[in-house]
Structure formats: structure tokens, C-alpha cells
């Protein structure tokens, strides 16, 4: 079911995927994802108009008790897609290729030698020479109704891994 922003009705969404999750301050876990860009969308439902969801639209996910809500925004077109956990057949989160090649005696090189994790030391790569890069993170979601492929910045992989691991879905593959 694809809802346009004009069709937005709290009860329609709650009937599909439950109530919106609230922030648990003791755990400080995210209730939403970072932004993705939709690269491919295939609908298995012949009645569903897959032309409504535009390629390259900016998308985010929001946690609900029985599913996730996809917010899609392309120019002035805003769409919502409620996705039940039980409808998700496969979810793949694929980390982009990393290049770690710090210059000798650069700050990143020193931090790595001192044992600082790469997730922290990568922010001190220097700027002029390419000593660190990471490819886009891909997200592929297959449900009983559609299949979609999305990409986002590779620097957000760790937070997205945490977000998707917490979902009560059996077929989650996280490829590093």
C-alpha cells in the first residue's frame, strides 16, 4: 500500500504496522534510519502503481511496533509505504569497498598505530591525499509485494547495521 501525503491518516498506518516507537532513553537506540536514495523498485502486485515511487527519491525508515514506515520524498511528491515485519522476506545491507592507505606519519597513520579504531581514525585522514575512502552502502529489501534497492553514504554503515539488526526479521544479511 502506497499512501500519498494527502491520504495520511494515523489510523491507517496504525492498522497496518502498529504504533510509532518512542525513544528509550536508557538504551538511546535509533528509531529512524539515515537517508537513502532509491535506485530500483519492482512491484510484484499488478494493481500497485510502481510509477508513483520515483527513482532517486530520498527515503528514510521509521520504526513502528509491527513494521517500518518508508518515507519517500521526490521534489514535491511525498509518499509513505508501511512495511510489516512479517512481509519482509529478505533484507541485505552491503558495506561499500574501503580503501585504507594512510601516508606515513600522518595523523590517521599515527592513530591507527596507537590502536585507535578505524571508525574513529578515518576522520583524520588529512584531506589532500586519498588515504581513506569508502563506497556506498547498499540496502536491498524484498517483501511479498515488492523489491527495492537503495544506496547511502558508506560512512553511515555502522549506524545502519545497528538499526537493522534490531528489527525482528529472520532473514537479515549484513555483508561487510
Coordinates of N, CA and C in Angstrom, one line a residue:
X1 N 0.8 -1.2 0.0 CA 0.0 0.0 0.0 C 0.9 1.2 0.0
X2 N 0.7 2.1 -1.0 CA 1.4 3.4 -1.1 C 0.5 4.5 -0.7
X3 N 0.8 5.2 0.3 CA 0.0 6.3 0.7 C 0.6 7.7 0.3
X4 N -0.2 8.5 -0.3 CA 0.3 9.9 -0.6 C 0.1 10.7 0.7
X5 N 0.8 11.8 0.7 CA 0.7 12.7 1.9 C -0.7 13.2 2.1
X6 N -1.4 13.3 1.1 CA -2.8 13.8 1.2 C -3.7 12.7 1.9
X7 N -3.3 11.4 1.7 CA -4.1 10.3 2.3 C -3.6 10.0 3.7
X8 N -2.7 10.8 4.2 CA -2.1 10.5 5.5 C -3.2 10.4 6.6
X9 N -3.2 9.3 7.2 CA -4.2 9.0 8.3 C -3.5 8.2 9.3
X10 N -3.4 8.7 10.5 CA -2.7 8.0 11.6 C -3.3 6.6 11.8
X11 N -4.6 6.4 11.7 CA -5.3 5.1 12.0 C -5.0 4.1 10.8
X12 N -4.8 4.6 9.6 CA -4.5 3.7 8.5 C -3.1 3.0 8.8
X13 N -2.2 3.9 9.2 CA -0.8 3.4 9.4 C -0.8 2.5 10.7
X14 N -1.5 2.9 11.7 CA -1.5 2.1 12.9 C -2.2 0.7 12.7
X15 N -3.2 0.7 11.8 CA -3.8 -0.6 11.5 C -2.9 -1.5 10.8
X16 N -2.0 -1.0 9.9 CA -1.0 -1.8 9.2 C 0.2 -2.2 10.0
X17 N 0.9 -1.3 10.6 CA 2.2 -1.6 11.3 C 2.2 -1.2 12.7
X18 N 1.2 -0.9 13.4 CA 1.2 -0.7 14.8 C 1.5 0.8 15.1
X19 N 1.9 1.0 16.4 CA 2.1 2.3 16.9 C 3.6 2.7 16.7
X20 N 3.8 4.0 16.6 CA 5.2 4.5 16.4 C 6.0 4.2 17.7
X21 N 7.2 3.8 17.5 CA 8.1 3.5 18.6 C 8.6 4.9 19.2
X22 N 8.7 4.9 20.5 CA 9.2 6.1 21.1 C 10.7 5.9 21.5
X23 N 11.4 7.0 21.8 CA 12.8 6.9 22.2 C 12.9 6.3 23.6
X24 N 13.7 5.3 23.7 CA 14.0 4.7 25.0 C 15.3 5.3 25.5
X25 N 15.2 6.2 26.5 CA 16.4 7.0 26.9 C 17.4 6.1 27.6
X26 N 17.0 5.0 28.1 CA 18.0 4.1 28.8 C 18.9 3.4 27.8
X27 N 18.4 3.1 26.6 CA 19.2 2.4 25.6 C 19.7 3.4 24.5
X28 N 19.1 4.5 24.3 CA 19.5 5.5 23.3 C 19.6 4.9 22.0
X29 N 18.7 4.1 21.6 CA 18.7 3.4 20.3 C 17.9 4.2 19.3
X30 N 18.3 4.2 18.0 CA 17.7 5.0 17.0 C 16.3 4.5 16.6
X31 N 15.4 5.4 16.3 CA 14.0 5.0 15.9 C 13.8 5.3 14.4
X32 N 14.9 5.8 13.8 CA 14.8 6.1 12.4 C 16.2 5.8 11.7
X33 N 16.2 5.7 10.4 CA 17.4 5.4 9.7 C 18.0 6.7 9.1
X34 N 19.2 6.6 8.6 CA 19.7 7.8 7.8 C 19.0 7.8 6.4
X35 N 19.3 8.8 5.6 CA 18.6 8.9 4.4 C 19.2 8.0 3.3
X36 N 18.4 7.4 2.5 CA 18.8 6.6 1.4 C 18.3 7.2 0.1
X37 N 18.8 6.8 -1.0 CA 18.3 7.2 -2.4 C 17.8 5.9 -3.0
X38 N 16.6 5.9 -3.5 CA 16.0 4.8 -4.2 C 16.6 4.6 -5.6
X39 N 17.2 3.4 -5.8 CA 17.8 3.2 -7.1 C 17.0 2.2 -8.0
X40 N 16.2 1.3 -7.4 CA 15.4 0.4 -8.1 C 14.2 -0.1 -7.3
X41 N 13.1 -0.2 -8.0 CA 11.8 -0.6 -7.3 C 11.1 -1.5 -8.3
X42 N 10.8 -2.7 -7.9 CA 10.0 -3.6 -8.7 C 8.8 -4.1 -7.9
X43 N 7.6 -3.8 -8.4 CA 6.4 -4.2 -7.7 C 5.9 -5.6 -8.2
X44 N 5.6 -6.5 -7.3 CA 5.0 -7.8 -7.8 C 3.5 -7.8 -7.9
X45 N 2.9 -6.7 -7.3 CA 1.5 -6.6 -7.3 C 1.1 -5.8 -8.6
X46 N 0.3 -6.4 -9.4 CA -0.1 -5.8 -10.7 C -0.9 -4.6 -10.5
X47 N -1.7 -4.6 -9.4 CA -2.6 -3.4 -9.2 C -1.8 -2.2 -8.7
X48 N -0.7 -2.5 -8.0 CA 0.1 -1.4 -7.4 C 0.8 -0.6 -8.5
X49 N 0.6 0.7 -8.5 CA 1.2 1.6 -9.5 C 2.7 1.9 -9.0
X50 N 3.7 1.2 -9.6 CA 5.0 1.4 -9.2 C 5.6 2.7 -9.8
X51 N 4.9 3.4 -10.7 CA 5.4 4.7 -11.2 C 5.2 5.8 -10.2
X52 N 4.4 5.6 -9.1 CA 4.2 6.6 -8.1 C 5.5 6.8 -7.3
X53 N 6.3 5.8 -7.1 CA 7.5 5.9 -6.3 C 8.6 6.2 -7.3
X54 N 9.2 7.4 -7.3 CA 10.2 7.8 -8.3 C 11.6 7.3 -7.9
X55 N 12.4 7.0 -8.9 CA 13.7 6.6 -8.7 C 14.5 7.9 -8.3
X56 N 15.5 7.7 -7.5 CA 16.4 8.7 -6.9 C 15.6 9.6 -5.9
X57 N 14.5 9.1 -5.4 CA 13.8 9.8 -4.3 C 14.6 9.6 -3.0
X58 N 14.5 10.5 -2.2 CA 15.2 10.4 -0.9 C 14.2 9.7 0.1
X59 N 14.8 8.7 0.8 CA 13.9 7.8 1.6 C 14.5 7.7 3.0
X60 N 13.7 7.5 4.0 CA 14.1 7.2 5.3 C 13.1 6.2 5.9
X61 N 13.6 5.4 6.9 CA 12.7 4.4 7.6 C 12.5 4.9 9.0
X62 N 11.2 4.6 9.5 CA 10.9 4.9 10.8 C 10.3 3.6 11.5
X63 N 10.7 3.4 12.7 CA 10.3 2.2 13.4 C 8.9 2.3 14.0
X64 N 8.2 1.2 13.8 CA 6.9 1.0 14.4 C 6.9 -0.3 15.1
X65 N 5.8 -0.6 15.9 CA 5.8 -1.8 16.7 C 5.7 -3.1 15.8
X66 N 5.0 -3.1 14.7 CA 4.8 -4.2 13.9 C 5.4 -4.1 12.5
X67 N 6.2 -3.1 12.3 CA 6.8 -2.9 10.9 C 7.6 -1.6 10.9
X68 N 8.0 -1.2 9.7 CA 8.7 0.0 9.4 C 7.9 0.8 8.4
X69 N 8.1 2.1 8.5 CA 7.4 3.0 7.6 C 8.4 3.7 6.7
X70 N 8.3 3.6 5.4 CA 9.2 4.2 4.5 C 8.6 5.5 4.1
X71 N 9.4 6.6 4.3 CA 9.1 7.9 3.9 C 9.8 8.2 2.6
X72 N 9.2 8.5 1.5 CA 9.8 8.8 0.3 C 9.5 10.3 -0.1
X73 N 10.5 11.0 -0.6 CA 10.4 12.4 -0.9 C 11.1 12.6 -2.3
X74 N 10.4 13.0 -3.3 CA 11.0 13.4 -4.6 C 10.3 14.7 -5.0
X75 N 11.1 15.8 -5.0 CA 10.6 17.1 -5.3 C 9.5 17.4 -4.4
X76 N 8.3 17.5 -4.9 CA 7.1 17.9 -4.1 C 6.2 16.6 -3.9
X77 N 6.7 15.5 -4.3 CA 5.9 14.3 -4.2 C 6.4 13.5 -2.9
X78 N 5.5 13.4 -1.9 CA 5.8 12.7 -0.7 C 4.9 11.5 -0.6
X79 N 5.5 10.3 -0.4 CA 4.8 9.0 -0.3 C 5.2 8.3 1.0
X80 N 4.3 7.5 1.5 CA 4.6 6.6 2.7 C 4.2 5.2 2.3
X81 N 5.1 4.3 2.7 CA 4.8 2.9 2.4 C 5.0 2.1 3.8
X82 N 3.9 1.6 4.4 CA 4.1 0.8 5.5 C 4.5 -0.6 5.2
X83 N 5.5 -1.1 5.8 CA 6.0 -2.5 5.5 C 6.0 -3.3 6.8
X84 N 5.1 -4.3 6.8 CA 5.1 -5.2 8.0 C 6.3 -6.1 8.1
X85 N 6.7 -6.4 9.3 CA 7.9 -7.3 9.5 C 7.6 -8.6 8.9
X86 N 6.4 -9.1 9.0 CA 6.0 -10.4 8.5 C 6.1 -10.5 7.0
X87 N 6.0 -9.3 6.3 CA 6.0 -9.3 4.8 C 7.4 -9.3 4.3
X88 N 8.4 -8.9 5.1 CA 9.8 -8.9 4.6 C 10.4 -10.3 4.5
X89 N 10.7 -10.6 3.3 CA 11.3 -12.0 3.1 C 12.8 -12.0 3.1
X90 N 13.4 -10.9 2.8 CA 14.9 -10.8 2.7 C 15.3 -9.3 2.9
X91 N 16.4 -9.1 3.7 CA 16.9 -7.8 3.8 C 18.4 -7.9 3.8
X92 N 19.1 -7.2 2.9 CA 20.5 -7.2 2.8 C 21.1 -5.8 2.9
X93 N 22.1 -5.7 3.8 CA 22.8 -4.5 4.0 C 24.3 -4.7 3.6
X94 N 24.7 -4.1 2.6 CA 26.0 -4.4 2.0 C 26.9 -3.2 2.1
X95 N 28.1 -3.4 2.8 CA 29.0 -2.3 3.0 C 29.8 -2.1 1.8
X96 N 30.1 -0.8 1.4 CA 30.9 -0.5 0.3 C 32.4 -0.8 0.5
X97 N 33.1 -0.9 -0.6 CA 34.6 -1.2 -0.5 C 35.3 0.0 0.2
X98 N 36.3 -0.4 1.0 CA 37.1 0.5 1.8 C 38.5 0.6 1.2
X99 N 39.0 1.7 1.1 CA 40.5 1.9 0.8 C 41.1 2.6 2.0
X100 N 42.0 1.9 2.6 CA 42.8 2.4 3.8 C 44.2 2.5 3.4
X101 N 44.8 3.6 3.1 CA 46.1 3.8 2.7 C 46.7 5.1 3.2
X102 N 46.9 5.2 4.6 CA 47.3 6.5 5.1 C 48.8 6.7 4.8
X103 N 49.2 8.0 4.7 CA 50.6 8.4 4.5 C 51.3 8.1 5.8
X104 N 52.6 7.8 5.6 CA 53.4 7.6 6.9 C 53.5 8.9 7.6
X105 N 53.3 8.7 8.9 CA 53.4 9.8 9.9 C 52.3 10.9 9.8
X106 N 51.3 10.5 9.0 CA 50.1 11.4 9.0 C 49.3 11.1 10.3
X107 N 48.4 12.0 10.7 CA 47.6 11.8 11.9 C 46.8 10.5 11.9
X108 N 46.3 10.1 10.8 CA 45.5 8.9 10.7 C 46.4 7.7 10.9
X109 N 47.6 7.7 10.3 CA 48.6 6.6 10.4 C 49.0 6.5 11.9
X110 N 49.3 7.6 12.6 CA 49.7 7.5 14.0 C 48.5 7.0 14.8
X111 N 47.3 7.4 14.6 CA 46.2 6.9 15.4 C 46.0 5.4 15.2
X112 N 46.1 5.0 13.9 CA 46.0 3.5 13.7 C 47.1 2.7 14.4
X113 N 48.3 3.2 14.4 CA 49.4 2.6 15.0 C 49.2 2.5 16.6
X114 N 48.5 3.5 17.1 CA 48.2 3.6 18.6 C 47.0 2.7 18.9
X115 N 46.4 2.1 18.0 CA 45.3 1.2 18.2 C 43.9 1.9 18.2
X116 N 43.8 3.1 17.8 CA 42.5 3.8 17.7 C 41.7 3.1 16.5
X117 N 40.5 2.7 16.8 CA 39.7 2.0 15.7 C 39.6 2.8 14.4
X118 N 39.5 2.1 13.3 CA 39.4 2.8 12.0 C 38.1 3.7 11.9
X119 N 37.1 3.3 12.6 CA 35.8 4.1 12.6 C 36.0 5.5 13.1
X120 N 37.1 5.7 14.0 CA 37.4 7.0 14.5 C 38.5 7.6 13.8
X121 N 39.6 6.9 13.5 CA 40.8 7.5 12.9 C 40.5 7.8 11.4
X122 N 39.5 7.3 10.8 CA 39.3 7.6 9.4 C 38.9 9.1 9.2
X123 N 38.4 9.8 10.3 CA 38.1 11.2 10.2 C 39.3 12.1 10.2
X124 N 40.5 11.5 10.4 CA 41.7 12.3 10.5 C 42.6 12.0 9.3
X125 N 42.1 11.7 8.2 CA 42.9 11.3 7.0 C 43.7 12.4 6.4
X126 N 43.5 13.6 6.6 CA 44.4 14.7 6.1 C 43.8 15.6 5.1
X127 N 43.0 15.1 4.1 CA 42.3 15.9 3.2 C 43.0 16.0 1.8
X128 N 44.3 16.2 1.7 CA 44.9 16.4 0.4 C 45.1 15.0 -0.4
X129 N 45.6 14.1 0.3 CA 45.9 12.8 -0.4 C 44.7 11.8 -0.1
X130 N 44.5 10.9 -0.9 CA 43.4 10.0 -0.7 C 44.0 8.8 0.1
X131 N 43.8 8.9 1.4 CA 44.3 7.8 2.2 C 43.1 7.0 2.8
X132 N 41.9 7.4 2.7 CA 40.8 6.7 3.1 C 39.6 7.0 2.2
X133 N 38.9 6.0 1.8 CA 37.6 6.2 1.1 C 36.8 4.9 1.3
X134 N 35.5 5.1 1.2 CA 34.5 4.0 1.4 C 33.4 4.2 0.4
X135 N 33.0 3.1 -0.2 CA 32.0 3.1 -1.2 C 30.6 3.2 -0.6
X136 N 29.6 3.3 -1.4 CA 28.2 3.5 -1.0 C 27.7 2.2 -0.3
X137 N 26.9 2.3 0.7 CA 26.2 1.2 1.4 C 25.0 0.9 0.6
X138 N 24.7 -0.3 0.3 CA 23.5 -0.7 -0.4 C 22.6 -1.4 0.5
X139 N 21.3 -1.2 0.3 CA 20.2 -1.8 1.1 C 19.3 -2.4 0.1
X140 N 19.0 -3.7 0.2 CA 18.1 -4.4 -0.7 C 17.0 -5.1 0.2
X141 N 15.8 -4.7 0.0 CA 14.7 -5.2 0.8 C 13.7 -5.9 -0.2
X142 N 13.5 -7.2 0.1 CA 12.5 -7.9 -0.6 C 11.3 -8.2 0.3
X143 N 10.1 -7.9 -0.2 CA 8.9 -8.3 0.5 C 8.0 -9.2 -0.3
X144 N 6.9 -9.5 0.1 CA 6.0 -10.3 -0.7 C 5.3 -9.5 -1.8
X145 N 5.4 -8.2 -1.7 CA 4.8 -7.3 -2.6 C 5.7 -6.6 -3.6
X146 N 7.0 -6.3 -3.1 CA 7.9 -5.6 -4.0 C 9.4 -5.9 -3.6
X147 N 10.3 -5.4 -4.4 CA 11.7 -5.5 -4.1 C 12.3 -4.1 -4.4
X148 N 13.1 -3.6 -3.5 CA 13.7 -2.3 -3.7 C 15.2 -2.3 -3.4
X149 N 15.9 -1.5 -4.1 CA 17.4 -1.3 -3.9 C 17.6 0.2 -3.6
X150 N 18.4 0.4 -2.5 CA 18.7 1.8 -2.1 C 20.2 1.9 -1.8
X151 N 20.7 3.1 -1.9 CA 22.1 3.4 -1.5 C 22.2 4.6 -0.6
X152 N 23.2 4.6 0.2 CA 23.5 5.7 1.1 C 25.0 5.8 1.2
X153 N 25.5 6.9 1.9 CA 26.9 7.1 2.1 C 27.5 6.0 3.0
X154 N 28.7 5.5 2.6 CA 29.3 4.4 3.3 C 29.7 4.7 4.7
X155 N 29.9 6.0 5.0 CA 30.3 6.3 6.4 C 29.2 6.0 7.4
X156 N 28.0 5.8 7.0 CA 26.9 5.6 7.9 C 26.6 4.1 8.1
X157 N 27.5 3.2 7.6 CA 27.2 1.8 7.7 C 27.0 1.3 9.1
X158 N 27.9 1.7 10.0 CA 27.8 1.1 11.4 C 26.5 1.5 12.1
X159 N 26.0 2.7 11.9 CA 24.7 3.1 12.5 C 23.5 2.3 11.8
X160 N 23.6 2.1 10.5 CA 22.6 1.4 9.8 C 22.6 -0.1 10.2
X161 N 23.8 -0.7 10.4 CA 23.9 -2.0 10.9 C 23.2 -2.2 12.2
X162 N 23.4 -1.2 13.1 CA 22.7 -1.3 14.4 C 21.2 -1.1 14.3
X163 N 20.8 -0.3 13.4 CA 19.3 0.0 13.2 C 18.7 -1.3 12.7
X164 N 19.2 -1.9 11.6 CA 18.6 -3.1 11.0 C 18.7 -4.4 11.8
X165 N 19.8 -4.5 12.6 CA 20.0 -5.7 13.4 C 18.9 -5.8 14.5
X166 N 18.4 -4.7 14.9 CA 17.4 -4.7 16.0 C 16.0 -5.0 15.5
X167 N 15.8 -5.1 14.2 CA 14.5 -5.5 13.7 C 14.2 -6.9 13.9
X168 N 12.9 -7.3 14.2 CA 12.6 -8.7 14.4 C 12.3 -9.4 13.1
X169 N 13.4 -9.5 12.3 CA 13.3 -10.2 11.0 C 14.3 -11.3 11.0
X170 N 13.9 -12.4 10.4 CA 14.7 -13.6 10.4 C 15.8 -13.6 9.3
X171 N 15.4 -13.1 8.1 CA 16.4 -13.1 7.0 C 17.1 -11.8 6.8
X172 N 17.9 -11.5 7.8 CA 18.8 -10.3 7.6 C 20.2 -10.7 7.3
X173 N 20.7 -10.2 6.2 CA 22.1 -10.4 5.9 C 22.9 -9.1 5.9
X174 N 23.9 -9.1 6.7 CA 24.8 -7.9 6.7 C 26.1 -8.3 6.2
X175 N 26.5 -7.8 5.1 CA 27.7 -8.1 4.4 C 28.7 -7.0 4.5
X176 N 29.9 -7.3 5.1 CA 30.9 -6.3 5.4 C 32.0 -6.5 4.4

